[in-house]
Amino acid sequence: MKIIIQNRSNQPLYQQIKDQIKQAIMTNALEEGERLPTIRALANDLHVSVLTTKKAYAELEAEGFITTRVGKGSYVAPENLELLIESKRKMVEGKLLAACRMARQLGIEKSALHEMLDLLFEEEDER
């Protein structure tokens, strides 16, 4: 598992860690049941505080992406299809929101934006 921390990012370090682990789980780069590095080992590898990695793991567990067994470690949770679909939708909604905001700033009408999206889907289908 490769995690890249960007110190210049506006996003907190724990959020960067959490998002990259979540992305790895959603793309099956990390598979169900796979053991994650210990909180301390990951903190050492990334040169961040143990509290930072602990917070990332705690949020991933609260969201149902990982499970932690005392004395055993943290593992990728069994796939929860509903959770996975909702997380993917949320990710796409975030990108679409950014596109909508940019379109408004550039004076692009809603109908033109819909046409662009339809065209992009058609082009992707042709590939």
Coordinates of C-alpha atoms in Angstrom, one line a residue:
M1 CA 0.0 0.0 0.0
K2 CA 1.5 3.3 -1.1
I3 CA 0.3 6.5 0.6
I4 CA 1.6 9.9 -0.5
I5 CA 1.3 12.8 1.9
Q6 CA 1.3 16.3 0.5
N7 CA 2.4 18.8 3.1
R8 CA 1.2 21.7 1.0
S9 CA -2.3 20.4 0.7
N10 CA -5.1 22.2 2.5
Q11 CA -6.4 18.7 3.5
P12 CA -5.4 17.5 7.0
L13 CA -2.8 14.7 7.0
Y14 CA -5.2 12.2 8.6
Q15 CA -7.8 12.9 5.9
Q16 CA -5.2 12.3 3.1
I17 CA -4.3 9.0 4.7
K18 CA -8.0 8.0 5.2
D19 CA -8.9 9.0 1.6
Q20 CA -6.0 7.0 0.1
I21 CA -6.8 3.9 2.1
K22 CA -10.5 4.2 1.2
Q23 CA -9.6 4.6 -2.5
A24 CA -7.4 1.5 -2.3
I25 CA -10.2 -0.4 -0.8
M26 CA -12.8 0.8 -3.4
T27 CA -10.5 -0.1 -6.3
N28 CA -9.6 -3.5 -4.8
A29 CA -5.9 -2.5 -4.4
L30 CA -6.6 -3.6 -0.8
E31 CA -8.7 -6.7 -0.7
E32 CA -11.3 -7.9 1.9
G33 CA -9.5 -9.4 4.9
E34 CA -6.1 -7.9 4.0
R35 CA -4.1 -6.7 7.0
L36 CA -3.2 -3.0 7.2
P37 CA 0.0 -1.8 8.6
T38 CA -0.1 -1.1 12.4
I39 CA -0.9 2.4 13.4
R40 CA 2.6 2.9 14.7
A41 CA 4.3 1.3 11.6
L42 CA 2.3 3.5 9.2
A43 CA 3.0 6.6 11.3
N44 CA 6.8 5.8 11.1
D45 CA 6.6 5.1 7.4
L46 CA 4.8 8.4 6.7
H47 CA 6.8 10.4 9.2
V48 CA 3.6 11.6 10.9
S49 CA 2.2 11.4 14.5
V50 CA 0.8 8.1 15.7
L51 CA -2.3 10.2 16.6
T52 CA -2.7 11.2 13.0
T53 CA -2.8 7.6 11.7
K54 CA -5.0 6.5 14.7
K55 CA -7.6 9.2 13.7
A56 CA -7.5 8.0 10.1
Y57 CA -8.0 4.4 11.1
A58 CA -10.7 5.3 13.6
E59 CA -12.7 7.1 10.9
L60 CA -12.3 4.3 8.4
E61 CA -13.6 1.9 11.1
A62 CA -16.5 4.2 11.9
E63 CA -17.4 4.3 8.2
G64 CA -17.2 0.5 8.0
F65 CA -14.2 0.2 5.7
I66 CA -11.9 -1.5 8.2
T67 CA -12.2 -3.6 11.3
T68 CA -9.8 -3.7 14.2
R69 CA -9.2 -6.7 16.4
V70 CA -7.5 -6.0 19.7
G71 CA -4.0 -7.5 19.7
K72 CA -4.4 -8.6 16.1
G73 CA -4.4 -5.4 14.0
S74 CA -6.6 -3.7 11.5
Y75 CA -8.1 -5.4 8.4
V76 CA -10.1 -4.5 5.3
A77 CA -13.7 -5.1 6.3
P78 CA -15.9 -7.6 4.5
E79 CA -17.4 -5.8 1.4
N80 CA -20.5 -4.0 2.2
L81 CA -22.0 -3.4 -1.2
E82 CA -24.3 -0.6 -0.1
L83 CA -21.6 1.2 1.6
L84 CA -19.3 0.9 -1.4
I85 CA -21.9 2.2 -3.8
E86 CA -22.7 5.1 -1.5
S87 CA -19.0 6.0 -1.2
K88 CA -18.5 5.9 -4.9
R89 CA -21.5 8.1 -5.5
K90 CA -20.3 10.6 -2.9
M91 CA -16.9 10.7 -4.7
V92 CA -18.5 11.4 -8.1
E93 CA -20.9 14.0 -6.5
G94 CA -17.8 15.9 -5.2
K95 CA -16.2 16.0 -8.7
L96 CA -19.5 17.0 -10.3
L97 CA -20.0 19.8 -7.7
A98 CA -16.6 21.1 -8.6
A99 CA -17.4 21.0 -12.3
C100 CA -20.7 22.8 -11.7
R101 CA -19.0 25.5 -9.7
M102 CA -16.4 26.0 -12.4
A103 CA -19.1 26.1 -15.1
R104 CA -21.0 28.8 -13.3
Q105 CA -17.8 30.8 -12.8
L106 CA -17.1 30.5 -16.6
G107 CA -20.7 31.4 -17.5
I108 CA -21.6 28.0 -18.9
E109 CA -25.3 27.3 -18.9
K110 CA -26.7 24.2 -17.3
S111 CA -28.0 22.9 -20.6
A112 CA -24.5 23.2 -22.1
L113 CA -23.0 21.4 -19.2
H114 CA -25.6 18.5 -19.7
E115 CA -24.6 18.4 -23.3
M116 CA -20.9 18.1 -22.4
L117 CA -21.6 15.3 -20.0
D118 CA -23.7 13.4 -22.5
L119 CA -21.0 13.8 -25.2
L120 CA -18.3 12.6 -22.8
F121 CA -20.4 9.5 -21.9
E122 CA -20.9 8.8 -25.6
E123 CA -17.2 9.1 -26.3
E124 CA -16.3 6.8 -23.4
D125 CA -18.8 4.2 -24.6
E126 CA -17.2 4.2 -28.0
R127 CA -13.8 3.4 -26.5

